[in-house]
Amino acid sequence: MENFPNYAGYGQSPTVCANHPDRVSYTQCGRCGRIICGECQTAQDAGMVCPDCYRELTGGRSKAKGSFLARHWHITYTIILINVVVYGLQQIIPFRWVYNLGMMSGPRVHSGEYYRLITHGFVHSQNDPMHLVWNMIYLFIFGVSLERMMGRWKFLFVYMAATVSAGLSVYIFAYYRGAVGASGGVYGLYGAFFVILLLRRQKDTARLFMLLIGIGVVQNLFIPHISHAGHFGGLVGGALATLLIIPFVKKPESSKPESSKPEFSSPPPQSPQRWLNGRY
C-alpha cells in the first residue's frame, strides 16, 4: 500500500481511506459511501463494503466470507487469462484458424458475422508475441485500478463497450483492413480513467495523463500495422460507457465540513463523501 502524506503544492486533493487517512484510495463502500483502502474492503454482492457495514450485514461477524479467490480475484485477471489461452490456441491450431475466425473484418461483419466485433479483442498478432505481452501489461496496470473504482460488473461493461466500439470504428473507417488485439479495450480504459479524473476535478492530473497518451499516439503513427481507427473507437467508447453508468448509481450525500470550523480541527465523524470520490 502506497502512502501519500502530503499533496499540498501539487494542486490535488486525493481521496483517502476513512480508517487510514495516510492511504490514498478511490474505492467507495457500496453501502455507506465511505472511502476505503484495500485492507478495509470486503467483497459483497453489491460491491465492496467497509468493515462497519460488513458487521451490520453479517450480524456482527468481522471475518470476510468466501474463499481467497472470491475476495481477491478480479475480472481483469479473467480477461488476461482468456487472452493468453486464446493466443496459445493460435499457436497450437494450424492454418491460423483461430486468428482468421476471430479477427475484425469489415466485409465479414457486413455479411452477418457480428461476433467479430468482440472476438477481435481477444486475438493477437500471430507472429509477434510482444503484441500480446504489452497489451496485457497495460490491461493489468489500468484494469485492476479501474475495477476497484467502478466495481466488477461496471468495469466489465466499460471494457466490453470499448471493445465493441473499437470494432465498429474499424468497420466504419478501415472497412477492408483487418484488426486484432486488446488495445481497443485498453484505450477504452484510458478514456474511462480520463473521465474519472475530470469528474473528480483533478484537471492537472487529467492534462498530464492526456499528454502521456498523446505521446503514445504520436509514436504509434510511425509504427506499421497499427489500427488507429480501433484505438480511437476504443478511447471514445470507454469514455462514453463510463459516463453512461453514472446515472444508474445512487449518489451518497455530501459531508463537507462547515467553513466555520478551524482549519486544523479534529476530523468530523465518518460519513458518506461525495459520490465522485469513490465507487460509482
CSV table of C-alpha atoms in Angstrom, one decimal:
chain,number,residue,atom,x,y,z
A,1,MET,CA,0.0,0.0,0.0
A,2,GLU,CA,1.5,3.3,-1.1
A,3,ASN,CA,1.3,6.3,1.3
A,4,PHE,CA,1.0,9.9,0.1
A,5,PRO,CA,1.0,12.0,3.2
A,6,ASN,CA,1.2,15.4,1.5
A,7,TYR,CA,-0.3,16.6,-1.7
A,8,ALA,CA,-0.1,20.3,-0.8
A,9,GLY,CA,1.6,22.2,-3.5
A,10,TYR,CA,0.5,19.9,-6.3
A,11,GLY,CA,-3.0,21.3,-6.6
A,12,GLN,CA,-4.6,17.9,-5.8
A,13,SER,CA,-6.9,16.8,-3.0
A,14,PRO,CA,-6.6,13.0,-3.0
A,15,THR,CA,-9.3,10.8,-1.5
A,16,VAL,CA,-8.1,8.8,1.5
A,17,CYS,CA,-9.3,5.8,3.4
A,18,ALA,CA,-11.8,6.6,6.2
A,19,ASN,CA,-9.9,4.3,8.6
A,20,HIS,CA,-6.4,5.0,7.4
A,21,PRO,CA,-6.0,8.8,6.5
A,22,ASP,CA,-2.5,8.2,5.2
A,23,ARG,CA,-3.6,5.9,2.4
A,24,VAL,CA,-4.9,7.2,-0.9
A,25,SER,CA,-7.8,5.2,-2.2
A,26,TYR,CA,-10.6,5.7,-4.8
A,27,THR,CA,-12.8,2.8,-3.7
A,28,GLN,CA,-16.1,3.7,-2.0
A,29,CYS,CA,-18.2,1.4,0.2
A,30,GLY,CA,-21.2,0.3,-1.8
A,31,ARG,CA,-23.5,0.7,1.2
A,32,CYS,CA,-22.5,3.8,3.2
A,33,GLY,CA,-20.3,5.6,0.6
A,34,ARG,CA,-17.1,6.0,2.7
A,35,ILE,CA,-13.8,5.7,1.0
A,36,ILE,CA,-11.9,2.5,2.0
A,37,CYS,CA,-8.5,1.1,1.1
A,38,GLY,CA,-7.7,-2.4,0.1
A,39,GLU,CA,-7.2,-3.6,3.6
A,40,CYS,CA,-10.7,-2.4,4.6
A,41,GLN,CA,-12.5,-3.8,1.6
A,42,THR,CA,-14.7,-6.8,1.7
A,43,ALA,CA,-16.4,-8.1,-1.5
A,44,GLN,CA,-20.2,-8.5,-1.3
A,45,ASP,CA,-22.9,-9.0,-4.0
A,46,ALA,CA,-23.5,-5.2,-4.1
A,47,GLY,CA,-19.7,-4.5,-4.4
A,48,MET,CA,-17.1,-3.6,-1.9
A,49,VAL,CA,-18.2,-2.7,1.7
A,50,CYS,CA,-16.4,-1.2,4.7
A,51,PRO,CA,-15.8,-3.2,7.9
A,52,ASP,CA,-18.6,-1.4,9.8
A,53,CYS,CA,-21.2,-2.2,7.0
A,54,TYR,CA,-19.9,-5.8,6.8
A,55,ARG,CA,-20.5,-6.3,10.5
A,56,GLU,CA,-24.0,-4.9,10.2
A,57,LEU,CA,-24.8,-7.1,7.2
A,58,THR,CA,-23.5,-10.2,8.9
A,59,GLY,CA,-24.8,-9.7,12.4
A,60,GLY,CA,-21.5,-8.7,14.0
A,61,ARG,CA,-19.1,-11.0,12.2
A,62,SER,CA,-15.9,-9.3,11.2
A,63,LYS,CA,-14.3,-12.1,9.1
A,64,ALA,CA,-15.0,-12.0,5.4
A,65,LYS,CA,-17.0,-14.8,3.8
A,66,GLY,CA,-15.9,-16.7,0.8
A,67,SER,CA,-12.6,-18.1,-0.5
A,68,PHE,CA,-9.5,-16.1,-1.0
A,69,LEU,CA,-10.1,-16.1,-4.8
A,70,ALA,CA,-13.7,-14.9,-4.4
A,71,ARG,CA,-12.4,-11.9,-2.4
A,72,HIS,CA,-9.3,-11.0,-4.4
A,73,TRP,CA,-9.8,-12.3,-7.9
A,74,HIS,CA,-10.6,-9.5,-10.5
A,75,ILE,CA,-12.3,-9.7,-13.8
A,76,THR,CA,-9.2,-8.1,-15.2
A,77,TYR,CA,-7.3,-11.3,-14.4
A,78,THR,CA,-10.0,-13.3,-16.2
A,79,ILE,CA,-9.7,-11.2,-19.3
A,80,ILE,CA,-5.9,-11.5,-19.3
A,81,LEU,CA,-6.3,-15.3,-18.8
A,82,ILE,CA,-8.7,-15.6,-21.8
A,83,ASN,CA,-6.3,-13.6,-24.0
A,84,VAL,CA,-3.4,-15.8,-23.0
A,85,VAL,CA,-5.3,-19.0,-23.6
A,86,VAL,CA,-6.6,-17.8,-27.0
A,87,TYR,CA,-3.1,-16.9,-28.1
A,88,GLY,CA,-1.9,-20.4,-27.0
A,89,LEU,CA,-4.7,-21.9,-29.2
A,90,GLN,CA,-3.5,-19.6,-32.1
A,91,GLN,CA,-0.1,-21.3,-31.9
A,92,ILE,CA,-1.3,-24.8,-31.4
A,93,ILE,CA,-4.1,-25.0,-34.0
A,94,PRO,CA,-2.7,-24.9,-37.6
A,95,PHE,CA,-3.5,-22.7,-40.6
A,96,ARG,CA,-4.1,-19.6,-38.5
A,97,TRP,CA,-7.6,-20.9,-37.9
A,98,VAL,CA,-8.2,-19.1,-34.6
A,99,TYR,CA,-6.7,-15.8,-36.0
A,100,ASN,CA,-8.9,-15.9,-39.1
A,101,LEU,CA,-12.0,-16.9,-37.2
A,102,GLY,CA,-11.7,-14.1,-34.6
A,103,MET,CA,-10.1,-11.1,-36.4
A,104,MET,CA,-12.1,-8.0,-37.2
A,105,SER,CA,-13.1,-7.8,-40.9
A,106,GLY,CA,-15.5,-5.3,-42.3
A,107,PRO,CA,-16.8,-7.4,-45.2
A,108,ARG,CA,-17.3,-10.4,-42.9
A,109,VAL,CA,-19.2,-8.4,-40.3
A,110,HIS,CA,-21.3,-6.9,-43.1
A,111,SER,CA,-22.2,-10.5,-44.2
A,112,GLY,CA,-23.5,-11.2,-40.7
A,113,GLU,CA,-20.5,-12.3,-38.6
A,114,TYR,CA,-21.2,-9.7,-35.9
A,115,TYR,CA,-19.4,-11.7,-33.2
A,116,ARG,CA,-16.1,-10.4,-34.7
A,117,LEU,CA,-16.9,-7.0,-33.1
A,118,ILE,CA,-16.0,-8.8,-29.8
A,119,THR,CA,-13.7,-11.6,-30.7
A,120,HIS,CA,-11.1,-9.4,-32.4
A,121,GLY,CA,-10.3,-8.1,-28.9
A,122,PHE,CA,-9.1,-11.5,-27.7
A,123,VAL,CA,-7.0,-12.4,-30.7
A,124,HIS,CA,-3.4,-11.1,-31.2
A,125,SER,CA,-0.7,-10.9,-33.9
A,126,GLN,CA,0.1,-14.5,-34.9
A,127,ASN,CA,3.9,-14.0,-35.2
A,128,ASP,CA,4.5,-11.2,-32.6
A,129,PRO,CA,4.0,-12.3,-29.0
A,130,MET,CA,5.0,-8.9,-27.8
A,131,HIS,CA,1.7,-7.6,-29.2
A,132,LEU,CA,0.0,-9.7,-26.6
A,133,VAL,CA,2.5,-9.0,-23.8
A,134,TRP,CA,2.3,-5.2,-24.0
A,135,ASN,CA,-1.5,-5.2,-24.2
A,136,MET,CA,-1.7,-7.4,-21.1
A,137,ILE,CA,0.7,-5.2,-19.2
A,138,TYR,CA,-1.3,-2.1,-19.8
A,139,LEU,CA,-4.6,-4.0,-19.2
A,140,PHE,CA,-3.2,-5.1,-15.8
A,141,ILE,CA,-2.0,-1.6,-14.8
A,142,PHE,CA,-5.2,0.2,-15.6
A,143,GLY,CA,-7.7,-2.7,-15.3
A,144,VAL,CA,-7.1,-3.6,-11.7
A,145,SER,CA,-7.3,0.1,-10.5
A,146,LEU,CA,-10.4,0.9,-12.5
A,147,GLU,CA,-12.1,-2.3,-11.4
A,148,ARG,CA,-11.6,-1.3,-7.8
A,149,MET,CA,-13.1,2.2,-8.5
A,150,MET,CA,-16.1,1.0,-10.5
A,151,GLY,CA,-16.9,-2.4,-9.3
A,152,ARG,CA,-16.5,-5.6,-11.2
A,153,TRP,CA,-19.6,-5.6,-13.5
A,154,LYS,CA,-19.4,-1.9,-14.3
A,155,PHE,CA,-15.8,-2.3,-15.3
A,156,LEU,CA,-16.7,-5.3,-17.5
A,157,PHE,CA,-19.4,-3.3,-19.2
A,158,VAL,CA,-17.0,-0.4,-19.9
A,159,TYR,CA,-14.3,-2.8,-21.2
A,160,MET,CA,-16.6,-4.7,-23.5
A,161,ALA,CA,-18.3,-1.5,-24.7
A,162,ALA,CA,-14.9,-0.2,-25.6
A,163,THR,CA,-14.0,-3.4,-27.5
A,164,VAL,CA,-17.2,-3.3,-29.5
A,165,SER,CA,-16.7,0.4,-30.2
A,166,ALA,CA,-13.2,-0.3,-31.4
A,167,GLY,CA,-14.6,-2.9,-33.8
A,168,LEU,CA,-17.3,-0.5,-35.1
A,169,SER,CA,-14.7,2.2,-35.6
A,170,VAL,CA,-12.6,-0.2,-37.7
A,171,TYR,CA,-15.8,-1.2,-39.6
A,172,ILE,CA,-16.5,2.5,-40.4
A,173,PHE,CA,-13.0,3.9,-41.0
A,174,ALA,CA,-11.0,0.9,-42.1
A,175,TYR,CA,-13.5,-1.4,-43.7
A,176,TYR,CA,-11.2,-3.5,-45.8
A,177,ARG,CA,-8.4,-3.6,-43.2
A,178,GLY,CA,-8.4,-6.4,-40.6
A,179,ALA,CA,-7.7,-5.7,-37.0
A,180,VAL,CA,-6.9,-7.8,-33.9
A,181,GLY,CA,-5.8,-7.1,-30.3
A,182,ALA,CA,-7.0,-6.0,-26.9
A,183,SER,CA,-5.7,-2.4,-27.4
A,184,GLY,CA,-9.2,-1.2,-28.3
A,185,GLY,CA,-10.4,-2.2,-24.9
A,186,VAL,CA,-7.2,-0.9,-23.2
A,187,TYR,CA,-7.7,2.5,-24.9
A,188,GLY,CA,-11.3,2.3,-23.6
A,189,LEU,CA,-9.8,2.1,-20.1
A,190,TYR,CA,-7.7,5.2,-20.9
A,191,GLY,CA,-10.9,7.0,-21.8
A,192,ALA,CA,-12.6,5.8,-18.6
A,193,PHE,CA,-9.7,6.9,-16.5
A,194,PHE,CA,-9.7,10.4,-18.1
A,195,VAL,CA,-13.4,10.8,-17.5
A,196,ILE,CA,-13.0,9.9,-13.8
A,197,LEU,CA,-10.2,12.4,-13.4
A,198,LEU,CA,-12.4,15.1,-14.9
A,199,LEU,CA,-15.4,14.2,-12.7
A,200,ARG,CA,-13.2,14.4,-9.7
A,201,ARG,CA,-11.9,17.7,-10.9
A,202,GLN,CA,-8.3,16.5,-11.0
A,203,LYS,CA,-7.6,18.7,-14.0
A,204,ASP,CA,-3.9,18.8,-13.6
A,205,THR,CA,-3.6,15.0,-13.5
A,206,ALA,CA,-6.0,14.7,-16.4
A,207,ARG,CA,-3.9,17.1,-18.5
A,208,LEU,CA,-0.7,15.1,-17.7
A,209,PHE,CA,-2.5,11.9,-18.4
A,210,MET,CA,-3.7,13.0,-21.8
A,211,LEU,CA,-0.2,14.4,-22.6
A,212,LEU,CA,1.3,10.9,-22.0
A,213,ILE,CA,-1.5,9.2,-24.1
A,214,GLY,CA,-0.9,11.8,-26.9
A,215,ILE,CA,2.8,11.0,-26.9
A,216,GLY,CA,2.0,7.3,-27.2
A,217,VAL,CA,-0.4,8.0,-30.1
A,218,VAL,CA,2.3,10.1,-32.0
A,219,GLN,CA,4.8,7.2,-31.5
A,220,ASN,CA,2.2,4.8,-32.9
A,221,LEU,CA,2.0,6.9,-36.1
A,222,PHE,CA,5.5,5.7,-37.0
A,223,ILE,CA,4.8,2.0,-36.3
A,224,PRO,CA,3.4,0.0,-39.2
A,225,HIS,CA,0.2,-2.2,-38.9
A,226,ILE,CA,-1.3,-0.2,-36.0
A,227,SER,CA,-5.1,0.1,-36.1
A,228,HIS,CA,-5.6,3.8,-35.3
A,229,ALA,CA,-9.3,3.5,-36.0
A,230,GLY,CA,-9.6,0.8,-33.4
A,231,HIS,CA,-7.6,2.9,-30.8
A,232,PHE,CA,-9.8,5.9,-31.5
A,233,GLY,CA,-13.0,3.9,-31.2
A,234,GLY,CA,-12.0,2.2,-28.0
A,235,LEU,CA,-11.0,5.5,-26.4
A,236,VAL,CA,-14.3,7.2,-27.3
A,237,GLY,CA,-16.3,4.1,-26.4
A,238,GLY,CA,-14.7,3.7,-23.0
A,239,ALA,CA,-15.3,7.4,-22.1
A,240,LEU,CA,-18.9,7.3,-23.2
A,241,ALA,CA,-19.6,4.0,-21.4
A,242,THR,CA,-18.2,5.5,-18.2
A,243,LEU,CA,-20.5,8.5,-18.5
A,244,LEU,CA,-23.4,6.1,-19.2
A,245,ILE,CA,-23.1,4.1,-16.0
A,246,ILE,CA,-23.0,7.2,-13.7
A,247,PRO,CA,-26.8,8.0,-13.6
A,248,PHE,CA,-27.7,4.4,-12.5
A,249,VAL,CA,-25.7,4.7,-9.3
A,250,LYS,CA,-27.1,6.2,-6.1
A,251,LYS,CA,-25.3,9.3,-5.1
A,252,PRO,CA,-24.4,9.5,-1.4
A,253,GLU,CA,-25.0,12.8,0.4
A,254,SER,CA,-22.1,15.2,0.7
A,255,SER,CA,-20.3,15.5,4.0
A,256,LYS,CA,-18.0,18.5,3.6
A,257,PRO,CA,-17.0,20.2,6.9
A,258,GLU,CA,-18.5,23.6,7.6
A,259,SER,CA,-16.4,26.6,6.6
A,260,SER,CA,-16.7,28.0,10.1
A,261,LYS,CA,-14.7,25.1,11.6
A,262,PRO,CA,-10.9,25.7,12.3
A,263,GLU,CA,-8.6,24.6,9.6
A,264,PHE,CA,-6.7,22.2,11.8
A,265,SER,CA,-9.7,20.9,13.9
A,266,SER,CA,-10.2,17.2,14.6
A,267,PRO,CA,-11.7,15.3,11.7
A,268,PRO,CA,-15.6,15.1,11.6
A,269,PRO,CA,-17.4,11.8,12.2
A,270,GLN,CA,-17.1,9.3,9.3
A,271,SER,CA,-20.0,9.8,6.9
A,272,PRO,CA,-20.6,9.3,3.2
A,273,GLN,CA,-18.4,11.5,1.0
A,274,ARG,CA,-19.3,12.9,-2.4
A,275,TRP,CA,-20.2,10.2,-4.9
A,276,LEU,CA,-17.4,11.3,-7.3
A,277,ASN,CA,-14.8,10.5,-4.7
A,278,GLY,CA,-15.2,6.7,-4.9
A,279,ARG,CA,-17.3,3.9,-6.3
A,280,TYR,CA,-20.0,4.8,-8.7
